[in-house]
Amino acid sequence: MSRRQLALCAALALQAFASAASPAQSVPLEIVFRTYDGPVASAGTPFVEHDVTLVAGTKEAKEFIDAHRRSNPELVAAYEKLTGDAKLRAHLGSILGLTGQTKQVILADDSRKYVDADKDGKPDTDAAAKEVTHVWPHSAGTHVVISQSYLESYPDEEDLVGVLIHELSHTQDESNLYAGDYGADGSHFADEVLYNNGGKTYSHNAAWIEGWADFTPMLHDPAERADGVRKASKLTLESADAKHSELAWKDASYEQLLAVELTNAFILYDIATLLPGGKEKLFAAFRATNSDERVLLDVLAEYVRANPAEAFAVAAIFDGYTGFRAPDSALDQVLGARQAARYRKDFRDGLRKRNESGELDDVQTVTRHAASRLLEAGAEARLKAVRARLDELDRWKPSFWDVLGGPGWWLVKKLMHDRERARLLEERRQLEHTLASLRAARTEAALAVRVLPPPPARPEEYGVGADTGTGGGDSGAGGRTGTAAAAVSGGSGTPAGVVSGQPLDWGR
């Protein structure tokens, strides 16, 4: 190797080392340490804030942190977690990259901010006693606040990490949370059926907002999901006078389940972790729908629009976590009316039977099956539609009317066809790669454990060609062409519904 090559390798190695050693430079996050003048004479007395921005790795930041290590150990621990945990910073970077805007984490020493106004011997910032909720971590669009009082009451480090991810996730979401969304008590719990408008309607808006922020900590630590399942096996109902009662998950209605933030989180989590590239595709759907009026269904519909081969898998995950009680209108919104009708006719009953207990604990039996079998079925159907359209384009010749329009017209039409053909060739390549990966995973799994069977293949019922073409209905350029039609064998390989030459029953 020449000296020049050695120098280049050394420079690249140094650059890689510098990137790994300086995570603070890759995350659009500013850390602020806040203190207050005090103590105050009584609760509600105005106070003065003092903010210091800490730049990780600088001498000034180190000296400041060292000076507060004894007086504010919890806040110092939070700072060091934010600046020193590479896994956490990478995860926060992917979340904050949704908008790319720099956000602040304010670490607030509020120990002097309040007094014992009610004279019960406890400071009115005692979060564990739920006396005053000013101390709870919260998001305010451009920043999140984590207080000393909260950390003293809840010192668990993993809770802190989850809280940081949760609150920073709120800063990326432009959904509008209007007054009354949290019910009569003004609070929300992960397992609570949320109401708004004085308890008259279910708050799917608030459930989406909080569910999104519950989902992102699950991505960082899957134990958060397991903990959520334990919580949500019994749901909390709140009455108009702020009294609470319990409701078993399997007894809840569709409207109630969709108004639970953990339901939203479970659906997002399974899409992100069970479908290929699910997290990136889900984040893309989040960005595309980021507006003040959206709910979960808007995000799912966008995901399906952008990834039509995964339509039935997404529908099954959504349907499973809402107890297979979703009305036609909801499935129509996610899939489109035609594909929703196929899903209900050919897949829903078989999926429902897979959750034999009807309990939340067993929903992933359904979603894991959907992610493998229905994803494969949808990809095969979409591949068949793509191949059929490519054959049409390959056979295309100028018609009499094209020639009558002059050479300029049919040349433009040929250019449009060439552009469509290039797009479909790339989609065909991706679909073939997806199917190869799914079949390889299925073969590997079959060696270790009996595989859940797929739906039987009945091509004559699906009519893929009806969804394919250049205009009208759900088809055409930019439309939902051949959206995850159903379990149709798509050329070479094992037909959907047959493993090792044996037809399989899907529980119907």
PDB file of N, CA and C in Angstrom, residues 150-228:
ATOM      1  N   TYR A 150     -39.367  15.952  40.325  1.00  0.00           N
ATOM      2  CA  TYR A 150     -39.822  14.702  39.717  1.00  0.00           C
ATOM      3  C   TYR A 150     -38.772  13.609  39.881  1.00  0.00           C
ATOM      4  N   LEU A 151     -37.519  13.942  39.600  1.00  0.00           N
ATOM      5  CA  LEU A 151     -36.459  12.937  39.670  1.00  0.00           C
ATOM      6  C   LEU A 151     -36.242  12.445  41.095  1.00  0.00           C
ATOM      7  N   GLU A 152     -36.461  13.314  42.077  1.00  0.00           N
ATOM      8  CA  GLU A 152     -36.351  12.880  43.468  1.00  0.00           C
ATOM      9  C   GLU A 152     -37.466  11.904  43.821  1.00  0.00           C
ATOM     10  N   SER A 153     -38.650  12.133  43.256  1.00  0.00           N
ATOM     11  CA  SER A 153     -39.787  11.265  43.559  1.00  0.00           C
ATOM     12  C   SER A 153     -39.720   9.953  42.786  1.00  0.00           C
ATOM     13  N   TYR A 154     -39.153   9.997  41.574  1.00  0.00           N
ATOM     14  CA  TYR A 154     -39.066   8.812  40.719  1.00  0.00           C
ATOM     15  C   TYR A 154     -37.623   8.655  40.242  1.00  0.00           C
ATOM     16  N   PRO A 155     -36.761   8.077  41.072  1.00  0.00           N
ATOM     17  CA  PRO A 155     -35.327   8.057  40.778  1.00  0.00           C
ATOM     18  C   PRO A 155     -34.881   6.973  39.800  1.00  0.00           C
ATOM     19  N   ASP A 156     -35.789   6.099  39.342  1.00  0.00           N
ATOM     20  CA  ASP A 156     -35.377   5.001  38.478  1.00  0.00           C
ATOM     21  C   ASP A 156     -34.798   5.522  37.163  1.00  0.00           C
ATOM     22  N   GLU A 157     -33.600   5.062  36.820  1.00  0.00           N
ATOM     23  CA  GLU A 157     -32.905   5.569  35.634  1.00  0.00           C
ATOM     24  C   GLU A 157     -33.637   5.220  34.348  1.00  0.00           C
ATOM     25  N   GLU A 158     -34.191   4.002  34.267  1.00  0.00           N
ATOM     26  CA  GLU A 158     -34.891   3.602  33.054  1.00  0.00           C
ATOM     27  C   GLU A 158     -36.157   4.427  32.865  1.00  0.00           C
ATOM     28  N   ASP A 159     -36.830   4.782  33.972  1.00  0.00           N
ATOM     29  CA  ASP A 159     -37.977   5.675  33.862  1.00  0.00           C
ATOM     30  C   ASP A 159     -37.558   7.006  33.265  1.00  0.00           C
ATOM     31  N   LEU A 160     -36.416   7.519  33.688  1.00  0.00           N
ATOM     32  CA  LEU A 160     -35.914   8.792  33.172  1.00  0.00           C
ATOM     33  C   LEU A 160     -35.692   8.716  31.668  1.00  0.00           C
ATOM     34  N   VAL A 161     -35.070   7.649  31.198  1.00  0.00           N
ATOM     35  CA  VAL A 161     -34.817   7.503  29.762  1.00  0.00           C
ATOM     36  C   VAL A 161     -36.134   7.474  28.994  1.00  0.00           C
ATOM     37  N   GLY A 162     -37.099   6.691  29.473  1.00  0.00           N
ATOM     38  CA  GLY A 162     -38.394   6.633  28.813  1.00  0.00           C
ATOM     39  C   GLY A 162     -39.092   7.976  28.786  1.00  0.00           C
ATOM     40  N   VAL A 163     -39.001   8.715  29.887  1.00  0.00           N
ATOM     41  CA  VAL A 163     -39.621  10.039  29.967  1.00  0.00           C
ATOM     42  C   VAL A 163     -38.982  11.000  28.966  1.00  0.00           C
ATOM     43  N   LEU A 164     -37.660  10.985  28.875  1.00  0.00           N
ATOM     44  CA  LEU A 164     -36.966  11.863  27.931  1.00  0.00           C
ATOM     45  C   LEU A 164     -37.391  11.570  26.496  1.00  0.00           C
ATOM     46  N   ILE A 165     -37.436  10.293  26.142  1.00  0.00           N
ATOM     47  CA  ILE A 165     -37.841   9.927  24.782  1.00  0.00           C
ATOM     48  C   ILE A 165     -39.291  10.328  24.536  1.00  0.00           C
ATOM     49  N   HIS A 166     -40.152  10.049  25.506  1.00  0.00           N
ATOM     50  CA  HIS A 166     -41.580  10.365  25.392  1.00  0.00           C
ATOM     51  C   HIS A 166     -41.795  11.858  25.150  1.00  0.00           C
ATOM     52  N   GLU A 167     -41.203  12.681  25.998  1.00  0.00           N
ATOM     53  CA  GLU A 167     -41.447  14.122  25.902  1.00  0.00           C
ATOM     54  C   GLU A 167     -40.827  14.722  24.640  1.00  0.00           C
ATOM     55  N   LEU A 168     -39.640  14.273  24.264  1.00  0.00           N
ATOM     56  CA  LEU A 168     -39.031  14.792  23.037  1.00  0.00           C
ATOM     57  C   LEU A 168     -39.816  14.343  21.802  1.00  0.00           C
ATOM     58  N   SER A 169     -40.459  13.183  21.869  1.00  0.00           N
ATOM     59  CA  SER A 169     -41.294  12.737  20.752  1.00  0.00           C
ATOM     60  C   SER A 169     -42.488  13.665  20.561  1.00  0.00           C
ATOM     61  N   HIS A 170     -43.024  14.194  21.656  1.00  0.00           N
ATOM     62  CA  HIS A 170     -44.122  15.158  21.549  1.00  0.00           C
ATOM     63  C   HIS A 170     -43.711  16.388  20.747  1.00  0.00           C
ATOM     64  N   THR A 171     -42.453  16.793  20.835  1.00  0.00           N
ATOM     65  CA  THR A 171     -42.030  18.022  20.147  1.00  0.00           C
ATOM     66  C   THR A 171     -42.041  17.867  18.633  1.00  0.00           C
ATOM     67  N   GLN A 172     -42.109  16.641  18.139  1.00  0.00           N
ATOM     68  CA  GLN A 172     -42.111  16.413  16.689  1.00  0.00           C
ATOM     69  C   GLN A 172     -43.516  16.368  16.106  1.00  0.00           C
ATOM     70  N   ASP A 173     -44.508  16.290  16.960  1.00  0.00           N
ATOM     71  CA  ASP A 173     -45.884  16.027  16.543  1.00  0.00           C
ATOM     72  C   ASP A 173     -46.683  17.323  16.505  1.00  0.00           C
ATOM     73  N   GLU A 174     -47.244  17.644  15.339  1.00  0.00           N
ATOM     74  CA  GLU A 174     -48.034  18.867  15.199  1.00  0.00           C
ATOM     75  C   GLU A 174     -49.517  18.638  15.446  1.00  0.00           C
ATOM     76  N   SER A 175     -49.899  17.435  15.850  1.00  0.00           N
ATOM     77  CA  SER A 175     -51.306  17.156  16.125  1.00  0.00           C
ATOM     78  C   SER A 175     -51.823  18.090  17.208  1.00  0.00           C
ATOM     79  N   ASN A 176     -53.070  18.476  17.065  1.00  0.00           N
ATOM     80  CA  ASN A 176     -53.653  19.457  17.977  1.00  0.00           C
ATOM     81  C   ASN A 176     -54.345  18.760  19.138  1.00  0.00           C
ATOM     82  N   LEU A 177     -53.923  19.086  20.351  1.00  0.00           N
ATOM     83  CA  LEU A 177     -54.584  18.569  21.554  1.00  0.00           C
ATOM     84  C   LEU A 177     -55.465  19.681  22.118  1.00  0.00           C
ATOM     85  N   TYR A 178     -56.789  19.558  21.951  1.00  0.00           N
ATOM     86  CA  TYR A 178     -57.650  20.650  22.391  1.00  0.00           C
ATOM     87  C   TYR A 178     -58.194  20.396  23.794  1.00  0.00           C
ATOM     88  N   ALA A 179     -58.752  21.424  24.378  1.00  0.00           N
ATOM     89  CA  ALA A 179     -59.171  21.391  25.782  1.00  0.00           C
ATOM     90  C   ALA A 179     -60.159  20.251  26.029  1.00  0.00           C
ATOM     91  N   GLY A 180     -59.988  19.590  27.159  1.00  0.00           N
ATOM     92  CA  GLY A 180     -60.905  18.538  27.553  1.00  0.00           C
ATOM     93  C   GLY A 180     -60.516  17.156  27.099  1.00  0.00           C
ATOM     94  N   ASP A 181     -59.431  17.037  26.319  1.00  0.00           N
ATOM     95  CA  ASP A 181     -59.053  15.738  25.770  1.00  0.00           C
ATOM     96  C   ASP A 181     -58.705  14.711  26.833  1.00  0.00           C
ATOM     97  N   TYR A 182     -58.302  15.149  28.006  1.00  0.00           N
ATOM     98  CA  TYR A 182     -57.855  14.218  29.032  1.00  0.00           C
ATOM     99  C   TYR A 182     -58.941  13.913  30.058  1.00  0.00           C
ATOM    100  N   GLY A 183     -60.161  14.259  29.774  1.00  0.00           N
ATOM    101  CA  GLY A 183     -61.236  13.905  30.674  1.00  0.00           C
ATOM    102  C   GLY A 183     -61.382  14.856  31.844  1.00  0.00           C
ATOM    103  N   ALA A 184     -62.285  14.486  32.762  1.00  0.00           N
ATOM    104  CA  ALA A 184     -62.661  15.389  33.854  1.00  0.00           C
ATOM    105  C   ALA A 184     -61.509  15.705  34.793  1.00  0.00           C
ATOM    106  N   ASP A 185     -60.584  14.760  34.997  1.00  0.00           N
ATOM    107  CA  ASP A 185     -59.498  15.012  35.948  1.00  0.00           C
ATOM    108  C   ASP A 185     -58.304  15.717  35.315  1.00  0.00           C
ATOM    109  N   GLY A 186     -58.353  15.946  33.992  1.00  0.00           N
ATOM    110  CA  GLY A 186     -57.269  16.657  33.322  1.00  0.00           C
ATOM    111  C   GLY A 186     -55.990  15.862  33.193  1.00  0.00           C
ATOM    112  N   SER A 187     -56.012  14.595  33.582  1.00  0.00           N
ATOM    113  CA  SER A 187     -54.820  13.751  33.532  1.00  0.00           C
ATOM    114  C   SER A 187     -55.041  12.606  32.549  1.00  0.00           C
ATOM    115  N   HIS A 188     -53.962  11.942  32.192  1.00  0.00           N
ATOM    116  CA  HIS A 188     -54.084  10.766  31.333  1.00  0.00           C
ATOM    117  C   HIS A 188     -53.182   9.665  31.859  1.00  0.00           C
ATOM    118  N   PHE A 189     -53.643   8.430  31.688  1.00  0.00           N
ATOM    119  CA  PHE A 189     -52.859   7.261  32.058  1.00  0.00           C
ATOM    120  C   PHE A 189     -52.751   6.361  30.836  1.00  0.00           C
ATOM    121  N   ALA A 190     -51.676   5.591  30.766  1.00  0.00           N
ATOM    122  CA  ALA A 190     -51.405   4.799  29.569  1.00  0.00           C
ATOM    123  C   ALA A 190     -52.517   3.806  29.264  1.00  0.00           C
ATOM    124  N   ASP A 191     -53.223   3.327  30.303  1.00  0.00           N
ATOM    125  CA  ASP A 191     -54.275   2.331  30.107  1.00  0.00           C
ATOM    126  C   ASP A 191     -55.673   2.941  30.161  1.00  0.00           C
ATOM    127  N   GLU A 192     -55.768   4.255  30.104  1.00  0.00           N
ATOM    128  CA  GLU A 192     -57.060   4.936  30.271  1.00  0.00           C
ATOM    129  C   GLU A 192     -57.777   5.120  28.942  1.00  0.00           C
ATOM    130  N   VAL A 193     -59.091   4.914  28.967  1.00  0.00           N
ATOM    131  CA  VAL A 193     -59.943   5.248  27.829  1.00  0.00           C
ATOM    132  C   VAL A 193     -60.195   6.750  27.897  1.00  0.00           C
ATOM    133  N   LEU A 194     -59.628   7.500  26.967  1.00  0.00           N
ATOM    134  CA  LEU A 194     -59.644   8.962  27.044  1.00  0.00           C
ATOM    135  C   LEU A 194     -60.912   9.539  26.421  1.00  0.00           C
ATOM    136  N   TYR A 195     -61.460  10.540  27.111  1.00  0.00           N
ATOM    137  CA  TYR A 195     -62.664  11.225  26.657  1.00  0.00           C
ATOM    138  C   TYR A 195     -62.351  12.690  26.377  1.00  0.00           C
ATOM    139  N   ASN A 196     -63.223  13.326  25.613  1.00  0.00           N
ATOM    140  CA  ASN A 196     -63.207  14.783  25.519  1.00  0.00           C
ATOM    141  C   ASN A 196     -64.641  15.294  25.477  1.00  0.00           C
ATOM    142  N   ASN A 197     -64.769  16.605  25.334  1.00  0.00           N
ATOM    143  CA  ASN A 197     -66.094  17.232  25.265  1.00  0.00           C
ATOM    144  C   ASN A 197     -66.973  16.827  26.450  1.00  0.00           C
ATOM    145  N   GLY A 198     -66.387  16.907  27.646  1.00  0.00           N
ATOM    146  CA  GLY A 198     -67.145  16.602  28.849  1.00  0.00           C
ATOM    147  C   GLY A 198     -67.567  15.154  28.951  1.00  0.00           C
ATOM    148  N   GLY A 199     -66.773  14.265  28.391  1.00  0.00           N
ATOM    149  CA  GLY A 199     -67.089  12.844  28.472  1.00  0.00           C
ATOM    150  C   GLY A 199     -68.098  12.375  27.449  1.00  0.00           C
ATOM    151  N   LYS A 200     -68.418  13.217  26.454  1.00  0.00           N
ATOM    152  CA  LYS A 200     -69.439  12.852  25.475  1.00  0.00           C
ATOM    153  C   LYS A 200     -68.879  12.009  24.330  1.00  0.00           C
ATOM    154  N   THR A 201     -67.609  12.181  24.006  1.00  0.00           N
ATOM    155  CA  THR A 201     -67.002  11.440  22.903  1.00  0.00           C
ATOM    156  C   THR A 201     -65.651  10.884  23.335  1.00  0.00           C
ATOM    157  N   TYR A 202     -65.213   9.852  22.651  1.00  0.00           N
ATOM    158  CA  TYR A 202     -63.886   9.302  22.918  1.00  0.00           C
ATOM    159  C   TYR A 202     -62.831  10.158  22.227  1.00  0.00           C
ATOM    160  N   SER A 203     -61.695  10.296  22.873  1.00  0.00           N
ATOM    161  CA  SER A 203     -60.648  11.168  22.354  1.00  0.00           C
ATOM    162  C   SER A 203     -59.585  10.360  21.617  1.00  0.00           C
ATOM    163  N   HIS A 204     -59.845  10.068  20.352  1.00  0.00           N
ATOM    164  CA  HIS A 204     -58.853   9.377  19.533  1.00  0.00           C
ATOM    165  C   HIS A 204     -57.679  10.291  19.224  1.00  0.00           C
ATOM    166  N   ASN A 205     -57.942  11.594  19.278  1.00  0.00           N
ATOM    167  CA  ASN A 205     -56.867  12.566  19.049  1.00  0.00           C
ATOM    168  C   ASN A 205     -55.816  12.492  20.150  1.00  0.00           C
ATOM    169  N   ALA A 206     -56.259  12.576  21.394  1.00  0.00           N
ATOM    170  CA  ALA A 206     -55.324  12.515  22.520  1.00  0.00           C
ATOM    171  C   ALA A 206     -54.654  11.150  22.600  1.00  0.00           C
ATOM    172  N   ALA A 207     -55.408  10.085  22.279  1.00  0.00           N
ATOM    173  CA  ALA A 207     -54.831   8.740  22.318  1.00  0.00           C
ATOM    174  C   ALA A 207     -53.720   8.599  21.283  1.00  0.00           C
ATOM    175  N   TRP A 208     -53.898   9.212  20.114  1.00  0.00           N
ATOM    176  CA  TRP A 208     -52.826   9.201  19.112  1.00  0.00           C
ATOM    177  C   TRP A 208     -51.598   9.950  19.626  1.00  0.00           C
ATOM    178  N   ILE A 209     -51.810  11.154  20.140  1.00  0.00           N
ATOM    179  CA  ILE A 209     -50.687  11.987  20.576  1.00  0.00           C
ATOM    180  C   ILE A 209     -49.863  11.279  21.645  1.00  0.00           C
ATOM    181  N   GLU A 210     -50.536  10.739  22.646  1.00  0.00           N
ATOM    182  CA  GLU A 210     -49.819  10.060  23.724  1.00  0.00           C
ATOM    183  C   GLU A 210     -49.323   8.685  23.283  1.00  0.00           C
ATOM    184  N   GLY A 211     -50.085   8.015  22.418  1.00  0.00           N
ATOM    185  CA  GLY A 211     -49.656   6.707  21.931  1.00  0.00           C
ATOM    186  C   GLY A 211     -48.379   6.794  21.112  1.00  0.00           C
ATOM    187  N   TRP A 212     -48.273   7.828  20.275  1.00  0.00           N
ATOM    188  CA  TRP A 212     -47.042   8.050  19.519  1.00  0.00           C
ATOM    189  C   TRP A 212     -45.858   8.203  20.470  1.00  0.00           C
ATOM    190  N   ALA A 213     -46.043   8.968  21.526  1.00  0.00           N
ATOM    191  CA  ALA A 213     -44.950   9.215  22.472  1.00  0.00           C
ATOM    192  C   ALA A 213     -44.714   8.029  23.405  1.00  0.00           C
ATOM    193  N   ASP A 214     -45.665   7.097  23.506  1.00  0.00           N
ATOM    194  CA  ASP A 214     -45.437   5.839  24.234  1.00  0.00           C
ATOM    195  C   ASP A 214     -44.703   4.821  23.357  1.00  0.00           C
ATOM    196  N   PHE A 215     -44.953   4.888  22.067  1.00  0.00           N
ATOM    197  CA  PHE A 215     -44.348   3.945  21.116  1.00  0.00           C
ATOM    198  C   PHE A 215     -42.835   4.134  20.985  1.00  0.00           C
ATOM    199  N   THR A 216     -42.365   5.363  20.955  1.00  0.00           N
ATOM    200  CA  THR A 216     -40.934   5.596  20.717  1.00  0.00           C
ATOM    201  C   THR A 216     -40.043   5.070  21.848  1.00  0.00           C
ATOM    202  N   PRO A 217     -40.435   5.148  23.124  1.00  0.00           N
ATOM    203  CA  PRO A 217     -39.625   4.477  24.153  1.00  0.00           C
ATOM    204  C   PRO A 217     -39.600   2.956  23.988  1.00  0.00           C
ATOM    205  N   MET A 218     -40.685   2.371  23.467  1.00  0.00           N
ATOM    206  CA  MET A 218     -40.697   0.926  23.226  1.00  0.00           C
ATOM    207  C   MET A 218     -39.635   0.533  22.202  1.00  0.00           C
ATOM    208  N   LEU A 219     -39.421   1.383  21.200  1.00  0.00           N
ATOM    209  CA  LEU A 219     -38.394   1.095  20.202  1.00  0.00           C
ATOM    210  C   LEU A 219     -37.013   1.046  20.838  1.00  0.00           C
ATOM    211  N   HIS A 220     -36.785   1.922  21.818  1.00  0.00           N
ATOM    212  CA  HIS A 220     -35.484   1.958  22.491  1.00  0.00           C
ATOM    213  C   HIS A 220     -35.327   0.785  23.447  1.00  0.00           C
ATOM    214  N   ASP A 221     -36.404   0.411  24.111  1.00  0.00           N
ATOM    215  CA  ASP A 221     -36.357  -0.673  25.098  1.00  0.00           C
ATOM    216  C   ASP A 221     -37.637  -1.500  24.983  1.00  0.00           C
ATOM    217  N   PRO A 222     -37.592  -2.664  24.317  1.00  0.00           N
ATOM    218  CA  PRO A 222     -38.794  -3.487  24.135  1.00  0.00           C
ATOM    219  C   PRO A 222     -39.471  -3.895  25.440  1.00  0.00           C
ATOM    220  N   ALA A 223     -38.752  -3.832  26.559  1.00  0.00           N
ATOM    221  CA  ALA A 223     -39.385  -4.149  27.845  1.00  0.00           C
ATOM    222  C   ALA A 223     -40.530  -3.184  28.139  1.00  0.00           C
ATOM    223  N   GLU A 224     -40.470  -1.988  27.549  1.00  0.00           N
ATOM    224  CA  GLU A 224     -41.558  -1.015  27.725  1.00  0.00           C
ATOM    225  C   GLU A 224     -42.863  -1.566  27.147  1.00  0.00           C
ATOM    226  N   ARG A 225     -42.764  -2.304  26.038  1.00  0.00           N
ATOM    227  CA  ARG A 225     -43.972  -2.881  25.460  1.00  0.00           C
ATOM    228  C   ARG A 225     -44.559  -3.945  26.385  1.00  0.00           C
ATOM    229  N   ALA A 226     -43.692  -4.826  26.892  1.00  0.00           N
ATOM    230  CA  ALA A 226     -44.167  -5.875  27.796  1.00  0.00           C
ATOM    231  C   ALA A 226     -44.840  -5.267  29.021  1.00  0.00           C
ATOM    232  N   ASP A 227     -44.265  -4.192  29.534  1.00  0.00           N
ATOM    233  CA  ASP A 227     -44.857  -3.507  30.679  1.00  0.00           C
ATOM    234  C   ASP A 227     -46.206  -2.914  30.297  1.00  0.00           C
ATOM    235  N   GLY A 228     -46.297  -2.377  29.074  1.00  0.00           N
ATOM    236  CA  GLY A 228     -47.560  -1.812  28.608  1.00  0.00           C
ATOM    237  C   GLY A 228     -48.655  -2.849  28.489  1.00  0.00           C
TER     238      GLY A 228
END
